[in-house]
mmCIF file of N, CA and C in Angstrom:
data_model
loop_
_atom_site.group_PDB
_atom_site.id
_atom_site.type_symbol
_atom_site.label_atom_id
_atom_site.label_comp_id
_atom_site.label_asym_id
_atom_site.label_seq_id
_atom_site.Cartn_x
_atom_site.Cartn_y
_atom_site.Cartn_z
ATOM 1 N N UNK W 188 0.833 -1.182 0.000
ATOM 2 C CA UNK W 188 0.000 0.000 0.000
ATOM 3 C C UNK W 188 0.880 1.248 0.000
ATOM 4 N N UNK W 189 0.549 2.203 -0.831
ATOM 5 C CA UNK W 189 1.332 3.425 -0.953
ATOM 6 C C UNK W 189 1.054 4.346 0.224
ATOM 7 N N UNK W 190 2.120 4.853 0.788
ATOM 8 C CA UNK W 190 1.989 5.796 1.898
ATOM 9 C C UNK W 190 1.619 7.169 1.343
ATOM 10 N N UNK W 191 0.714 7.845 2.004
ATOM 11 C CA UNK W 191 0.353 9.203 1.622
ATOM 12 C C UNK W 191 1.363 10.153 2.243
ATOM 13 N N UNK W 192 1.981 10.968 1.398
ATOM 14 C CA UNK W 192 3.008 11.882 1.870
ATOM 15 C C UNK W 192 2.420 13.260 2.128
ATOM 16 N N UNK W 193 2.854 13.869 3.219
ATOM 17 C CA UNK W 193 2.355 15.180 3.603
ATOM 18 C C UNK W 193 3.516 16.055 4.054
ATOM 19 N N UNK W 194 3.507 17.322 3.634
ATOM 20 C CA UNK W 194 4.545 18.260 4.049
ATOM 21 C C UNK W 194 4.539 18.419 5.565
ATOM 22 N N UNK W 195 3.365 18.345 6.169
ATOM 23 C CA UNK W 195 3.258 18.549 7.616
ATOM 24 C C UNK W 195 3.716 17.337 8.422
ATOM 25 N N UNK W 196 3.926 16.205 7.761
ATOM 26 C CA UNK W 196 4.409 15.005 8.448
ATOM 27 C C UNK W 196 5.643 14.463 7.733
ATOM 28 N N UNK W 197 6.778 15.136 7.908
ATOM 29 C CA UNK W 197 7.996 14.704 7.217
ATOM 30 C C UNK W 197 8.576 13.420 7.823
ATOM 31 N N UNK W 198 9.435 12.748 7.080
ATOM 32 C CA UNK W 198 10.021 11.489 7.542
ATOM 33 C C UNK W 198 11.164 11.700 8.530
ATOM 34 N N UNK W 199 10.855 12.174 9.708
ATOM 35 C CA UNK W 199 11.910 12.462 10.675
ATOM 36 C C UNK W 199 12.053 11.402 11.747
ATOM 37 N N UNK W 200 11.080 10.532 11.872
ATOM 38 C CA UNK W 200 11.166 9.523 12.931
ATOM 39 C C UNK W 200 11.772 8.240 12.395
ATOM 40 N N UNK W 201 12.114 7.344 13.288
ATOM 41 C CA UNK W 201 12.699 6.073 12.907
ATOM 42 C C UNK W 201 11.728 5.119 12.246
ATOM 43 N N UNK W 202 10.479 5.505 12.134
ATOM 44 C CA UNK W 202 9.464 4.633 11.528
ATOM 45 C C UNK W 202 9.546 4.620 10.004
ATOM 46 N N UNK W 203 10.264 5.538 9.416
ATOM 47 C CA UNK W 203 10.346 5.640 7.965
ATOM 48 C C UNK W 203 11.550 4.869 7.447
ATOM 49 N N UNK W 204 11.368 4.174 6.327
ATOM 50 C CA UNK W 204 12.478 3.480 5.676
ATOM 51 C C UNK W 204 13.197 4.456 4.755
ATOM 52 N N UNK W 205 14.370 4.051 4.277
ATOM 53 C CA UNK W 205 15.103 4.891 3.339
ATOM 54 C C UNK W 205 14.281 5.112 2.066
ATOM 55 N N UNK W 206 13.608 4.062 1.614
ATOM 56 C CA UNK W 206 12.782 4.185 0.413
ATOM 57 C C UNK W 206 11.691 5.225 0.617
ATOM 58 N N UNK W 207 11.027 5.201 1.755
ATOM 59 C CA UNK W 207 9.972 6.178 2.034
ATOM 60 C C UNK W 207 10.547 7.588 2.142
ATOM 61 N N UNK W 208 11.709 7.720 2.778
ATOM 62 C CA UNK W 208 12.384 9.016 2.876
ATOM 63 C C UNK W 208 12.663 9.563 1.477
ATOM 64 N N UNK W 209 13.253 8.706 0.636
ATOM 65 C CA UNK W 209 13.592 9.120 -0.723
ATOM 66 C C UNK W 209 12.352 9.532 -1.503
ATOM 67 N N UNK W 210 11.307 8.734 -1.410
ATOM 68 C CA UNK W 210 10.077 9.030 -2.146
ATOM 69 C C UNK W 210 9.399 10.290 -1.625
ATOM 70 N N UNK W 211 9.481 10.527 -0.310
ATOM 71 C CA UNK W 211 8.906 11.748 0.257
ATOM 72 C C UNK W 211 9.633 12.964 -0.323
ATOM 73 N N UNK W 212 10.961 12.923 -0.310
ATOM 74 C CA UNK W 212 11.749 14.038 -0.853
ATOM 75 C C UNK W 212 11.414 14.262 -2.326
ATOM 76 N N UNK W 213 11.335 13.179 -3.084
ATOM 77 C CA UNK W 213 11.028 13.278 -4.514
ATOM 78 C C UNK W 213 9.650 13.891 -4.743
ATOM 79 N N UNK W 214 8.670 13.423 -4.005
ATOM 80 C CA UNK W 214 7.317 13.964 -4.191
ATOM 81 C C UNK W 214 7.250 15.440 -3.822
ATOM 82 N N UNK W 215 7.879 15.832 -2.725
ATOM 83 C CA UNK W 215 7.834 17.238 -2.320
ATOM 84 C C UNK W 215 8.514 18.125 -3.360
ATOM 85 N N UNK W 216 9.575 17.623 -3.983
ATOM 86 C CA UNK W 216 10.303 18.406 -4.977
ATOM 87 C C UNK W 216 9.607 18.398 -6.339
ATOM 88 N N UNK W 217 9.333 17.225 -6.847
ATOM 89 C CA UNK W 217 8.844 17.099 -8.218
ATOM 90 C C UNK W 217 7.354 17.375 -8.372
ATOM 91 N N UNK W 218 6.558 16.913 -7.447
ATOM 92 C CA UNK W 218 5.103 17.043 -7.609
ATOM 93 C C UNK W 218 4.521 18.248 -6.897
ATOM 94 N N UNK W 219 5.177 18.670 -5.827
ATOM 95 C CA UNK W 219 4.608 19.793 -5.059
ATOM 96 C C UNK W 219 5.414 21.074 -5.182
ATOM 97 N N UNK W 220 6.601 21.002 -5.786
ATOM 98 C CA UNK W 220 7.359 22.193 -6.121
ATOM 99 C C UNK W 220 8.186 22.829 -5.019
ATOM 100 N N UNK W 221 8.395 22.141 -3.907
ATOM 101 C CA UNK W 221 9.239 22.700 -2.855
ATOM 102 C C UNK W 221 10.694 22.683 -3.298
ATOM 103 N N UNK W 222 11.455 23.673 -2.867
ATOM 104 C CA UNK W 222 12.875 23.722 -3.219
ATOM 105 C C UNK W 222 13.657 22.697 -2.408
ATOM 106 N N UNK W 223 14.813 22.315 -2.942
ATOM 107 C CA UNK W 223 15.691 21.383 -2.237
ATOM 108 C C UNK W 223 16.075 21.990 -0.891
ATOM 109 N N UNK W 224 16.339 23.290 -0.876
ATOM 110 C CA UNK W 224 16.708 23.965 0.368
ATOM 111 C C UNK W 224 15.583 23.856 1.400
ATOM 112 N N UNK W 225 14.346 24.102 0.975
ATOM 113 C CA UNK W 225 13.209 24.040 1.904
ATOM 114 C C UNK W 225 13.034 22.633 2.469
ATOM 115 N N UNK W 226 13.192 21.629 1.618
ATOM 116 C CA UNK W 226 13.068 20.246 2.079
ATOM 117 C C UNK W 226 14.163 19.931 3.091
ATOM 118 N N UNK W 227 15.386 20.342 2.785
ATOM 119 C CA UNK W 227 16.509 20.096 3.699
ATOM 120 C C UNK W 227 16.280 20.785 5.043
ATOM 121 N N UNK W 228 15.786 22.012 5.013
ATOM 122 C CA UNK W 228 15.505 22.736 6.254
ATOM 123 C C UNK W 228 14.414 22.044 7.057
ATOM 124 N N UNK W 229 13.381 21.589 6.384
ATOM 125 C CA UNK W 229 12.262 20.913 7.049
ATOM 126 C C UNK W 229 12.737 19.651 7.765
ATOM 127 N N UNK W 230 13.658 18.919 7.118
ATOM 128 C CA UNK W 230 14.132 17.649 7.663
ATOM 129 C C UNK W 230 15.347 17.788 8.571
ATOM 130 N N UNK W 231 16.013 18.938 8.504
ATOM 131 C CA UNK W 231 17.227 19.119 9.294
ATOM 132 C C UNK W 231 18.403 18.323 8.753
ATOM 133 N N UNK W 232 18.440 18.166 7.426
ATOM 134 C CA UNK W 232 19.533 17.440 6.774
ATOM 135 C C UNK W 232 20.167 18.346 5.726
ATOM 136 N N UNK W 233 21.251 17.872 5.118
ATOM 137 C CA UNK W 233 21.922 18.665 4.096
ATOM 138 C C UNK W 233 21.165 18.610 2.768
ATOM 139 N N UNK W 234 21.381 19.632 1.953
ATOM 140 C CA UNK W 234 20.787 19.645 0.621
ATOM 141 C C UNK W 234 21.315 18.476 -0.202
ATOM 142 N N UNK W 235 22.554 18.103 0.041
ATOM 143 C CA UNK W 235 23.159 16.974 -0.663
ATOM 144 C C UNK W 235 22.392 15.683 -0.397
ATOM 145 N N UNK W 236 21.981 15.485 0.834
ATOM 146 C CA UNK W 236 21.221 14.274 1.174
ATOM 147 C C UNK W 236 19.872 14.263 0.469
ATOM 148 N N UNK W 237 19.242 15.411 0.392
ATOM 149 C CA UNK W 237 17.954 15.512 -0.300
ATOM 150 C C UNK W 237 18.138 15.238 -1.792
ATOM 151 N N UNK W 238 19.168 15.832 -2.385
ATOM 152 C CA UNK W 238 19.423 15.611 -3.808
ATOM 153 C C UNK W 238 19.715 14.146 -4.101
ATOM 154 N N UNK W 239 20.478 13.504 -3.237
ATOM 155 C CA UNK W 239 20.776 12.076 -3.416
ATOM 156 C C UNK W 239 19.501 11.246 -3.367
ATOM 157 N N UNK W 240 18.624 11.582 -2.448
ATOM 158 C CA UNK W 240 17.352 10.860 -2.325
ATOM 159 C C UNK W 240 16.524 11.019 -3.594
ATOM 160 N N UNK W 241 16.448 12.231 -4.097
ATOM 161 C CA UNK W 241 15.675 12.496 -5.307
ATOM 162 C C UNK W 241 16.268 11.742 -6.493
ATOM 163 N N UNK W 242 17.590 11.740 -6.598
ATOM 164 C CA UNK W 242 18.249 11.044 -7.704
ATOM 165 C C UNK W 242 18.026 9.538 -7.651
ATOM 166 N N UNK W 243 18.000 8.959 -6.462
ATOM 167 C CA UNK W 243 17.740 7.517 -6.350
ATOM 168 C C UNK W 243 16.357 7.174 -6.900
ATOM 169 N N UNK W 244 15.371 8.028 -6.628
ATOM 170 C CA UNK W 244 14.020 7.778 -7.143
ATOM 171 C C UNK W 244 13.994 7.978 -8.656
ATOM 172 N N UNK W 245 14.611 9.048 -9.135
ATOM 173 C CA UNK W 245 14.654 9.311 -10.578
ATOM 174 C C UNK W 245 15.336 8.181 -11.343
ATOM 175 N N UNK W 246 16.347 7.578 -10.734
ATOM 176 C CA UNK W 246 17.099 6.499 -11.385
ATOM 177 C C UNK W 246 16.318 5.190 -11.416
ATOM 178 N N UNK W 247 15.179 5.162 -10.762
ATOM 179 C CA UNK W 247 14.337 3.978 -10.789
ATOM 180 C C UNK W 247 14.703 2.909 -9.783
ATOM 181 N N UNK W 248 15.412 3.289 -8.739
ATOM 182 C CA UNK W 248 15.842 2.309 -7.743
ATOM 183 C C UNK W 248 14.669 1.573 -7.100
ATOM 184 N N UNK W 249 13.543 2.220 -6.972
ATOM 185 C CA UNK W 249 12.411 1.627 -6.249
ATOM 186 C C UNK W 249 11.258 1.221 -7.169
ATOM 187 N N UNK W 250 11.559 0.982 -8.423
ATOM 188 C CA UNK W 250 10.506 0.635 -9.383
ATOM 189 C C UNK W 250 10.060 -0.818 -9.313
ATOM 190 N N UNK W 251 10.564 -1.552 -8.357
ATOM 191 C CA UNK W 251 10.112 -2.921 -8.144
ATOM 192 C C UNK W 251 10.812 -3.856 -9.013
#
């Protein structure tokens, strides 16, 4: 089942997998238009980590 992603509920807790983290970052950037900087600030991580997450999704790592 696909998790519903919300800007107000970012993947900051240990309950999220790397795949969910990556997909959350990708959705916020590509589908909702948030900047990489805004996503990084929201999560308290580096912009590099956000970009890496987005690239993993774009590369099709989680396409099953």
